[in-house]
PDB file of C-alpha atoms (C1' of nucleotides) in Angstrom:
ATOM      1  CA  MET J  11      77.124 113.841 108.830  1.00 96.00           C
ATOM      2  CA  GLU J  12      80.751 114.181 107.854  1.00 98.00           C
ATOM      3  CA  LEU J  13      84.118 113.185 109.240  1.00 98.00           C
ATOM      4  CA  THR J  14      85.099 116.730 110.157  1.00 98.00           C
ATOM      5  CA  GLN J  15      81.969 117.019 112.266  1.00 98.00           C
ATOM      6  CA  LEU J  16      82.859 113.772 114.007  1.00 98.00           C
ATOM      7  CA  GLU J  17      86.393 114.911 114.726  1.00 98.00           C
ATOM      8  CA  TYR J  18      85.037 118.177 116.073  1.00 98.00           C
ATOM      9  CA  PHE J  19      82.666 116.163 118.223  1.00 98.00           C
ATOM     10  CA  MET J  20      85.427 113.954 119.594  1.00 98.00           C
ATOM     11  CA  THR J  21      87.601 116.937 120.445  1.00 98.00           C
ATOM     12  CA  VAL J  22      84.812 118.694 122.311  1.00 98.00           C
ATOM     13  CA  ALA J  23      83.947 115.442 124.048  1.00 98.00           C
ATOM     14  CA  ARG J  24      87.531 115.029 125.194  1.00 98.00           C
ATOM     15  CA  LEU J  25      88.192 118.607 126.312  1.00 97.00           C
ATOM     16  CA  GLU J  26      84.671 119.346 127.557  1.00 97.00           C
ATOM     17  CA  HIS J  27      85.237 122.947 126.573  1.00 96.00           C
ATOM     18  CA  MET J  28      84.156 124.610 123.337  1.00 97.00           C
ATOM     19  CA  THR J  29      86.723 127.382 123.339  1.00 97.00           C
ATOM     20  CA  MET J  30      89.682 125.137 124.022  1.00 97.00           C
ATOM     21  CA  ALA J  31      88.449 122.596 121.502  1.00 98.00           C
ATOM     22  CA  SER J  32      88.078 125.290 118.851  1.00 98.00           C
ATOM     23  CA  LYS J  33      91.681 126.344 119.429  1.00 97.00           C
ATOM     24  CA  ALA J  34      92.859 122.750 119.290  1.00 97.00           C
ATOM     25  CA  LEU J  35      91.029 122.355 115.987  1.00 98.00           C
ATOM     26  CA  GLY J  36      92.224 125.622 114.508  1.00 97.00           C
ATOM     27  CA  ILE J  37      88.777 127.080 113.902  1.00 98.00           C
ATOM     28  CA  THR J  38      86.799 129.791 115.650  1.00 98.00           C
ATOM     29  CA  GLN J  39      84.521 128.915 118.477  1.00 97.00           C
ATOM     30  CA  PRO J  40      81.261 130.034 116.843  1.00 98.00           C
ATOM     31  CA  ALA J  41      82.066 127.790 113.910  1.00 98.00           C
ATOM     32  CA  LEU J  42      82.593 124.878 116.252  1.00 98.00           C
ATOM     33  CA  SER J  43      79.443 125.598 118.214  1.00 98.00           C
ATOM     34  CA  HIS J  44      77.498 125.693 115.004  1.00 98.00           C
ATOM     35  CA  ALA J  45      79.014 122.447 113.750  1.00 98.00           C
ATOM     36  CA  ILE J  46      78.143 120.634 116.973  1.00 98.00           C
ATOM     37  CA  ALA J  47      74.603 121.968 116.900  1.00 97.00           C
ATOM     38  CA  LYS J  48      74.269 120.784 113.318  1.00 97.00           C
ATOM     39  CA  LEU J  49      75.470 117.312 114.242  1.00 98.00           C
ATOM     40  CA  GLU J  50      73.014 117.078 117.119  1.00 97.00           C
ATOM     41  CA  ASN J  51      70.300 118.204 114.760  1.00 95.00           C
ATOM     42  CA  GLU J  52      71.151 115.538 112.229  1.00 96.00           C
ATOM     43  CA  ILE J  53      71.296 112.846 114.898  1.00 96.00           C
ATOM     44  CA  GLY J  54      67.988 114.047 116.287  1.00 94.00           C
ATOM     45  CA  ALA J  55      69.089 114.318 119.897  1.00 95.00           C
ATOM     46  CA  PRO J  56      71.467 116.464 121.946  1.00 96.00           C
ATOM     47  CA  LEU J  57      74.855 114.940 122.681  1.00 97.00           C
ATOM     48  CA  PHE J  58      76.111 117.359 125.343  1.00 97.00           C
ATOM     49  CA  GLU J  59      74.856 118.880 128.557  1.00 96.00           C
ATOM     50  CA  ARG J  60      75.258 122.647 128.624  1.00 94.00           C
ATOM     51  CA  ASN J  61      75.350 124.418 131.936  1.00 86.00           C
ATOM     52  CA  GLY J  62      76.421 127.743 130.495  1.00 79.00           C
ATOM     53  CA  ARG J  63      79.976 127.363 131.677  1.00 81.00           C
ATOM     54  CA  ASN J  64      81.166 124.203 129.971  1.00 88.00           C
ATOM     55  CA  VAL J  65      79.904 121.241 127.983  1.00 95.00           C
ATOM     56  CA  LYS J  66      79.865 117.584 128.882  1.00 96.00           C
ATOM     57  CA  LEU J  67      78.770 114.440 127.098  1.00 97.00           C
ATOM     58  CA  ASN J  68      75.297 113.308 128.081  1.00 95.00           C
ATOM     59  CA  ARG J  69      74.126 109.728 127.961  1.00 94.00           C
ATOM     60  CA  ASN J  70      73.640 109.713 124.195  1.00 95.00           C
ATOM     61  CA  GLY J  71      76.886 111.515 123.574  1.00 96.00           C
ATOM     62  CA  ALA J  72      78.817 109.013 125.625  1.00 96.00           C
ATOM     63  CA  MET J  73      77.340 106.100 123.707  1.00 96.00           C
ATOM     64  CA  PHE J  74      77.908 107.793 120.396  1.00 97.00           C
ATOM     65  CA  SER J  75      81.501 108.761 121.154  1.00 97.00           C
ATOM     66  CA  ARG J  76      82.441 105.150 121.718  1.00 97.00           C
ATOM     67  CA  TRP J  77      81.262 104.188 118.262  1.00 97.00           C
ATOM     68  CA  VAL J  78      82.758 107.234 116.605  1.00 98.00           C
ATOM     69  CA  GLY J  79      86.079 106.538 118.278  1.00 98.00           C
ATOM     70  CA  LYS J  80      86.089 103.080 116.782  1.00 98.00           C
ATOM     71  CA  ALA J  81      85.128 104.419 113.366  1.00 98.00           C
ATOM     72  CA  LEU J  82      87.899 107.010 113.291  1.00 98.00           C
ATOM     73  CA  GLN J  83      90.350 104.383 114.468  1.00 97.00           C
ATOM     74  CA  ASN J  84      89.344 102.066 111.645  1.00 97.00           C
ATOM     75  CA  ILE J  85      89.781 104.752 109.023  1.00 98.00           C
ATOM     76  CA  GLU J  86      93.138 105.681 110.436  1.00 97.00           C
ATOM     77  CA  ASN J  87      94.165 102.034 110.318  1.00 96.00           C
ATOM     78  CA  GLY J  88      93.130 101.803 106.700  1.00 96.00           C
ATOM     79  CA  VAL J  89      95.229 104.778 105.715  1.00 96.00           C
ATOM     80  CA  LYS J  90      98.181 103.528 107.722  1.00 94.00           C
ATOM     81  CA  GLU J  91      98.045 100.127 106.105  1.00 94.00           C
ATOM     82  CA  ILE J  92      98.253 101.659 102.668  1.00 94.00           C
ATOM     83  CA  GLU J  93     101.070 103.975 103.669  1.00 90.00           C
ATOM     84  CA  ASN J  94     103.059 101.135 105.156  1.00 85.00           C
ATOM     85  CA  GLY J  95     102.588  98.942 102.108  1.00 78.00           C
ATOM     86  CA  LEU J  96     104.147 101.458  99.775  1.00 60.00           C
ATOM     87  CA  ILE J  97     107.651 102.782  99.413  1.00 58.00           C
ATOM     88  CA  ARG J  98     108.490 106.236  98.151  1.00 51.00           C
ATOM     89  CA  ILE J  99     111.305 106.641  95.619  1.00 54.00           C
ATOM     90  CA  ARG J 100     112.026 110.077  94.188  1.00 42.00           C
ATOM     91  CA  GLY J 101     108.500 111.237  94.922  1.00 48.00           C
ATOM     92  CA  LEU J 102     106.854 108.176  93.421  1.00 51.00           C
ATOM     93  CA  LEU J 103     104.860 105.720  95.508  1.00 51.00           C
ATOM     94  CA  LEU J 104     105.750 102.174  94.542  1.00 58.00           C
ATOM     95  CA  TYR J 105     105.217  98.676  95.806  1.00 60.00           C
ATOM     96  CA  PRO J 106     108.112  97.166  97.769  1.00 66.00           C
ATOM     97  CA  ILE J 107     110.184  94.855  95.586  1.00 60.00           C
ATOM     98  CA  SER J 108     109.092  91.821  97.586  1.00 59.00           C
ATOM     99  CA  ILE J 109     105.443  92.424  96.800  1.00 60.00           C
ATOM    100  CA  PHE J 110     106.197  93.280  93.204  1.00 56.00           C
ATOM    101  CA  LEU J 111     107.985  89.964  92.778  1.00 54.00           C
ATOM    102  CA  ALA J 112     105.200  88.086  94.490  1.00 53.00           C
ATOM    103  CA  LEU J 113     102.689  89.512  92.016  1.00 49.00           C
ATOM    104  CA  THR J 114     104.613  88.730  88.844  1.00 48.00           C
TER     105      THR J 114
ATOM    106  CA  MET S  20      88.521 112.836 103.481  1.00 97.00           C
ATOM    107  CA  GLU S  21      84.813 112.850 104.216  1.00 98.00           C
ATOM    108  CA  LEU S  22      82.089 110.312 104.812  1.00 98.00           C
ATOM    109  CA  THR S  23      80.363 110.993 101.509  1.00 98.00           C
ATOM    110  CA  GLN S  24      83.598 110.225  99.689  1.00 98.00           C
ATOM    111  CA  LEU S  25      83.889 106.965 101.600  1.00 98.00           C
ATOM    112  CA  GLU S  26      80.340 105.973 100.767  1.00 98.00           C
ATOM    113  CA  TYR S  27      80.979 106.792  97.124  1.00 98.00           C
ATOM    114  CA  PHE S  28      84.101 104.671  97.333  1.00 98.00           C
ATOM    115  CA  MET S  29      82.271 101.716  98.841  1.00 98.00           C
ATOM    116  CA  THR S  30      79.547 101.875  96.199  1.00 98.00           C
ATOM    117  CA  VAL S  31      82.039 101.921  93.348  1.00 98.00           C
ATOM    118  CA  ALA S  32      83.987  99.125  95.019  1.00 98.00           C
ATOM    119  CA  ARG S  33      80.849  97.028  95.253  1.00 98.00           C
ATOM    120  CA  LEU S  34      79.478  97.642  91.757  1.00 97.00           C
ATOM    121  CA  GLU S  35      82.848  97.920  89.982  1.00 97.00           C
ATOM    122  CA  HIS S  36      81.220 100.351  87.577  1.00 96.00           C
ATOM    123  CA  MET S  37      81.308 104.133  87.790  1.00 97.00           C
ATOM    124  CA  THR S  38      78.163 104.783  85.797  1.00 97.00           C
ATOM    125  CA  MET S  39      76.016 102.325  87.710  1.00 97.00           C
ATOM    126  CA  ALA S  40      77.450 103.490  91.008  1.00 98.00           C
ATOM    127  CA  SER S  41      76.681 107.100  90.130  1.00 98.00           C
ATOM    128  CA  LYS S  42      73.063 106.167  89.440  1.00 97.00           C
ATOM    129  CA  ALA S  43      72.857 104.218  92.686  1.00 97.00           C
ATOM    130  CA  LEU S  44      74.179 107.277  94.529  1.00 98.00           C
ATOM    131  CA  GLY S  45      71.962 109.750  92.730  1.00 97.00           C
ATOM    132  CA  ILE S  46      74.782 111.888  91.354  1.00 98.00           C
ATOM    133  CA  THR S  47      76.225 112.291  87.897  1.00 98.00           C
ATOM    134  CA  GLN S  48      79.081 110.125  86.805  1.00 97.00           C
ATOM    135  CA  PRO S  49      81.639 112.911  86.280  1.00 98.00           C
ATOM    136  CA  ALA S  50      80.985 114.050  89.832  1.00 98.00           C
ATOM    137  CA  LEU S  51      81.608 110.539  91.100  1.00 98.00           C
ATOM    138  CA  SER S  52      84.734 110.103  89.005  1.00 98.00           C
ATOM    139  CA  HIS S  53      86.053 113.355  90.366  1.00 98.00           C
ATOM    140  CA  ALA S  54      85.249 112.407  93.959  1.00 98.00           C
ATOM    141  CA  ILE S  55      87.068 109.082  93.624  1.00 98.00           C
ATOM    142  CA  ALA S  56      90.080 110.746  92.052  1.00 97.00           C
ATOM    143  CA  LYS S  57      90.145 113.249  94.889  1.00 97.00           C
ATOM    144  CA  LEU S  58      90.036 110.473  97.478  1.00 98.00           C
ATOM    145  CA  GLU S  59      92.891 108.637  95.797  1.00 97.00           C
ATOM    146  CA  ASN S  60      94.815 111.876  95.745  1.00 96.00           C
ATOM    147  CA  GLU S  61      94.290 112.453  99.436  1.00 96.00           C
ATOM    148  CA  ILE S  62      95.280 108.897 100.288  1.00 96.00           C
ATOM    149  CA  GLY S  63      98.321 109.218  98.080  1.00 94.00           C
ATOM    150  CA  ALA S  64      97.782 106.046  96.067  1.00 95.00           C
ATOM    151  CA  PRO S  65      95.280 104.742  93.515  1.00 96.00           C
ATOM    152  CA  LEU S  66      92.556 102.481  94.870  1.00 97.00           C
ATOM    153  CA  PHE S  67      91.161 101.110  91.613  1.00 97.00           C
ATOM    154  CA  GLU S  68      92.475  99.528  88.459  1.00 96.00           C
ATOM    155  CA  ARG S  69      91.141 101.198  85.334  1.00 94.00           C
ATOM    156  CA  ASN S  70      91.112  99.310  82.104  1.00 86.00           C
ATOM    157  CA  GLY S  71      89.012 101.847  80.250  1.00 79.00           C
ATOM    158  CA  ARG S  72      85.919  99.703  80.415  1.00 81.00           C
ATOM    159  CA  ASN S  73      85.311  99.257  84.122  1.00 87.00           C
ATOM    160  CA  VAL S  74      86.958  99.800  87.481  1.00 95.00           C
ATOM    161  CA  LYS S  75      88.071  97.264  90.050  1.00 96.00           C
ATOM    162  CA  LEU S  76      89.651  97.516  93.479  1.00 97.00           C
ATOM    163  CA  ASN S  77      93.392  97.087  93.409  1.00 95.00           C
ATOM    164  CA  ARG S  78      95.445  95.748  96.293  1.00 94.00           C
ATOM    165  CA  ASN S  79      95.306  99.015  98.252  1.00 95.00           C
ATOM    166  CA  GLY S  80      91.647  99.532  97.533  1.00 96.00           C
ATOM    167  CA  ALA S  81      90.775  96.066  98.779  1.00 96.00           C
ATOM    168  CA  MET S  82      92.623  96.647 102.033  1.00 96.00           C
ATOM    169  CA  PHE S  83      91.145 100.077 102.472  1.00 97.00           C
ATOM    170  CA  SER S  84      87.585  98.954 101.776  1.00 97.00           C
ATOM    171  CA  ARG S  85      87.719  96.472 104.628  1.00 97.00           C
ATOM    172  CA  TRP S  86      88.601  99.206 107.110  1.00 97.00           C
ATOM    173  CA  VAL S  87      86.106 101.663 105.667  1.00 98.00           C
ATOM    174  CA  GLY S  88      83.364  99.071 105.838  1.00 98.00           C
ATOM    175  CA  LYS S  89      84.012  98.647 109.523  1.00 98.00           C
ATOM    176  CA  ALA S  90      84.066 102.387 110.084  1.00 98.00           C
ATOM    177  CA  LEU S  91      80.739 102.976 108.345  1.00 98.00           C
ATOM    178  CA  GLN S  92      79.252 100.104 110.306  1.00 97.00           C
ATOM    179  CA  ASN S  93      80.472 101.667 113.552  1.00 97.00           C
ATOM    180  CA  ILE S  94      78.857 104.982 112.776  1.00 97.00           C
ATOM    181  CA  GLU S  95      75.633 103.313 111.773  1.00 97.00           C
ATOM    182  CA  ASN S  96      75.617 101.408 115.046  1.00 96.00           C
ATOM    183  CA  GLY S  97      76.163 104.594 117.008  1.00 96.00           C
ATOM    184  CA  VAL S  98      73.214 106.299 115.390  1.00 95.00           C
ATOM    185  CA  LYS S  99      71.025 103.250 115.829  1.00 94.00           C
ATOM    186  CA  GLU S 100      71.834 102.967 119.499  1.00 94.00           C
ATOM    187  CA  ILE S 101      70.748 106.537 120.103  1.00 93.00           C
ATOM    188  CA  GLU S 102      67.572 106.094 118.109  1.00 90.00           C
ATOM    189  CA  ASN S 103      66.642 102.958 119.979  1.00 85.00           C
ATOM    190  CA  GLY S 104      67.327 104.478 123.374  1.00 78.00           C
ATOM    191  CA  LEU S 105      64.887 107.309 122.915  1.00 60.00           C
ATOM    192  CA  ILE S 106      61.132 107.518 122.679  1.00 58.00           C
ATOM    193  CA  ARG S 107      59.268 110.244 120.843  1.00 51.00           C
ATOM    194  CA  ILE S 108      56.236 111.870 122.492  1.00 53.00           C
ATOM    195  CA  ARG S 109      54.478 114.783 120.790  1.00 41.00           C
ATOM    196  CA  GLY S 110      57.615 115.607 118.808  1.00 47.00           C
ATOM    197  CA  LEU S 111      59.895 115.513 121.838  1.00 51.00           C
ATOM    198  CA  LEU S 112      62.647 112.962 122.211  1.00 51.00           C
ATOM    199  CA  LEU S 113      62.622 111.551 125.733  1.00 58.00           C
ATOM    200  CA  TYR S 114      64.196 108.740 127.669  1.00 59.00           C
ATOM    201  CA  PRO S 115      62.018 105.645 128.135  1.00 65.00           C
ATOM    202  CA  ILE S 116      60.408 105.605 131.573  1.00 59.00           C
ATOM    203  CA  SER S 117      62.426 102.598 132.640  1.00 58.00           C
ATOM    204  CA  ILE S 118      65.694 104.392 132.044  1.00 60.00           C
ATOM    205  CA  PHE S 119      64.381 107.575 133.630  1.00 55.00           C
ATOM    206  CA  LEU S 120      63.480 105.655 136.791  1.00 53.00           C
ATOM    207  CA  ALA S 121      66.830 103.893 136.848  1.00 53.00           C
ATOM    208  CA  LEU S 122      68.595 107.245 136.807  1.00 48.00           C
ATOM    209  CA  THR S 123      66.618 108.853 139.630  1.00 47.00           C
TER     210      THR S 123
ATOM    211  C1'  DA Q   9      80.016 103.836  66.758  1.00 53.58           C
ATOM    212  C1'  DA Q  10      78.685 102.870  71.452  1.00 53.58           C
ATOM    213  C1'  DA Q  11      79.746 102.832  76.060  1.00 53.58           C
ATOM    214  C1'  DT Q  12      82.646 104.336  79.729  1.00 53.58           C
ATOM    215  C1'  DC Q  13      85.829 107.147  82.276  1.00 53.58           C
ATOM    216  C1'  DT Q  14      88.253 111.776  82.596  1.00 53.58           C
ATOM    217  C1'  DT Q  15      88.956 116.813  82.168  1.00 53.58           C
ATOM    218  C1'  DA Q  16      87.129 121.681  81.884  1.00 53.58           C
ATOM    219  C1'  DC Q  17      84.337 125.003  83.558  1.00 53.58           C
ATOM    220  C1'  DG Q  18      80.427 127.634  85.801  1.00 53.58           C
ATOM    221  C1'  DG Q  19      76.939 128.165  89.506  1.00 53.58           C
ATOM    222  C1'  DG Q  20      74.688 127.428  94.104  1.00 53.58           C
ATOM    223  C1'  DT Q  21      75.141 125.752  98.657  1.00 53.58           C
ATOM    224  C1'  DG Q  22      77.292 125.572 102.931  1.00 53.58           C
ATOM    225  C1'  DA Q  23      81.242 126.009 106.193  1.00 53.58           C
ATOM    226  C1'  DC Q  24      83.796 129.369 108.441  1.00 53.58           C
ATOM    227  C1'  DG Q  25      85.116 134.095 110.245  1.00 53.58           C
ATOM    228  C1'  DT Q  26      83.643 138.616 112.318  1.00 53.58           C
ATOM    229  C1'  DA Q  27      80.414 140.820 115.061  1.00 53.58           C
ATOM    230  C1'  DA Q  28      76.796 141.123 118.368  1.00 53.58           C
ATOM    231  C1'  DC Q  29      74.091 138.946 121.984  1.00 53.58           C
ATOM    232  C1'  DG Q  30      72.886 135.972 126.103  1.00 53.58           C
ATOM    233  C1'  DA Q  31      73.989 133.665 130.166  1.00 53.58           C
ATOM    234  C1'  DT Q  32      76.491 132.088 134.102  1.00 53.58           C
ATOM    235  C1'  DC Q  33      79.781 132.675 137.853  1.00 53.58           C
TER     236       DC Q  33
ATOM    237  C1'  DG O  27      82.514 142.251 134.752  1.00 53.58           C
ATOM    238  C1'  DA O  28      84.858 138.294 132.909  1.00 53.58           C
ATOM    239  C1'  DT O  29      84.363 134.149 130.562  1.00 53.58           C
ATOM    240  C1'  DC O  30      81.998 131.114 127.802  1.00 53.58           C
ATOM    241  C1'  DG O  31      78.416 129.513 124.472  1.00 53.58           C
ATOM    242  C1'  DT O  32      74.881 130.915 120.887  1.00 53.58           C
ATOM    243  C1'  DT O  33      72.813 133.611 117.082  1.00 53.58           C
ATOM    244  C1'  DA O  34      73.170 136.713 112.899  1.00 53.58           C
ATOM    245  C1'  DC O  35      75.156 137.554 108.752  1.00 53.58           C
ATOM    246  C1'  DG O  36      78.364 138.034 104.809  1.00 53.58           C
ATOM    247  C1'  DT O  37      82.049 135.843 102.067  1.00 53.58           C
ATOM    248  C1'  DC O  38      84.709 132.380  99.977  1.00 53.58           C
ATOM    249  C1'  DA O  39      85.654 127.553  98.831  1.00 53.58           C
ATOM    250  C1'  DC O  40      84.060 123.421  97.121  1.00 53.58           C
ATOM    251  C1'  DC O  41      80.817 120.019  95.395  1.00 53.58           C
ATOM    252  C1'  DC O  42      78.066 118.926  91.719  1.00 53.58           C
ATOM    253  C1'  DG O  43      75.963 119.359  87.026  1.00 53.58           C
ATOM    254  C1'  DT O  44      76.585 120.309  81.964  1.00 53.58           C
ATOM    255  C1'  DA O  45      79.594 120.014  78.197  1.00 53.58           C
ATOM    256  C1'  DA O  46      83.531 118.343  75.719  1.00 53.58           C
ATOM    257  C1'  DG O  47      87.451 114.986  75.266  1.00 53.58           C
ATOM    258  C1'  DA O  48      89.869 110.504  75.497  1.00 53.58           C
ATOM    259  C1'  DT O  49      89.869 105.498  75.227  1.00 53.58           C
ATOM    260  C1'  DT O  50      88.545 100.884  74.738  1.00 53.58           C
ATOM    261  C1'  DT O  51      85.696  97.210  72.374  1.00 53.58           C
TER     262       DT O  51
END
DNA sequence: AAATCTTACGGGTGACGTAACGATC
DNA sequence: GATCGTTACGTCACCCGTAAGATTT
C-alpha cells in the first residue's frame, strides 16, 4: 500500500466515477482501475460497489476513507509545518532569524 | 513521497542509526540512505543531523515525525477496522450475521 | 583501521499507456 | 450503440543490491 494508491482511492471515492477520477489524476483510466483493484486486493476486501455504470464506496470503503482522509491530512500538515518554519533566501532554505537566535 | 519512505524515516528516527535501521527494515544500508536522502529532497529540507557517526532528528525531522506517526496510525486503524468487521468463511470475506441482519 | 554514511552504477520489478474486451443503459 | 469499467500486454522508470569512496573516532 502506497500513498499514490490512497490518493487515487480518495479521488475515486469523491467523484464516484473512474473515468473522471482518472482525468483529475492525470493518468489513464485502465491504470486507475488497476490501481484500485490492487489496493482492494491488498486490503483483502472490496472498497467499492460496481454496478457497471459507476462506482460507489461500500461499507468498508466508507470506513476506510475516513481514516485515509485523516492520514493524508496529517502528512500534509507535517509538510506545511516544515515549509512555514523555513525562509527561502536566494534559493536556500534557512531558519528564520528569530529561531536561529533562539538556538544559539 | 510514499508510505515505504515514511516507514523508513520513522525507523531511522527511532533507532538513530542507519545501519541498524536498514537491518530492521530488511534492506541494505545504501538503499536506506538513498531513500532518506530522496525524502529530504522532496520535502525540501534535511530531517536529520549527520555527524558522520550516527544520525539524529533535527528540528524539522522531529516535527515531521510527529505528524507521520499519526498518519501511519490512522492507516493502520483503517485496515484494522475493515479486518475486524469481516468474517472469513471458506475463503470468502463476509459480513457478520448481526450486521447483515441490521442492514436488511 | 574499524565502523558508518554517501555516491556510482547495473538489473529486475512494477506502474502506466495502448489496445482489445465486457457490460450496462 | 454509446459510455464506462476490466483485462491483456509491452515498455520505461525507479527501487534496491553490489561495489567503491568519504569521513569520523
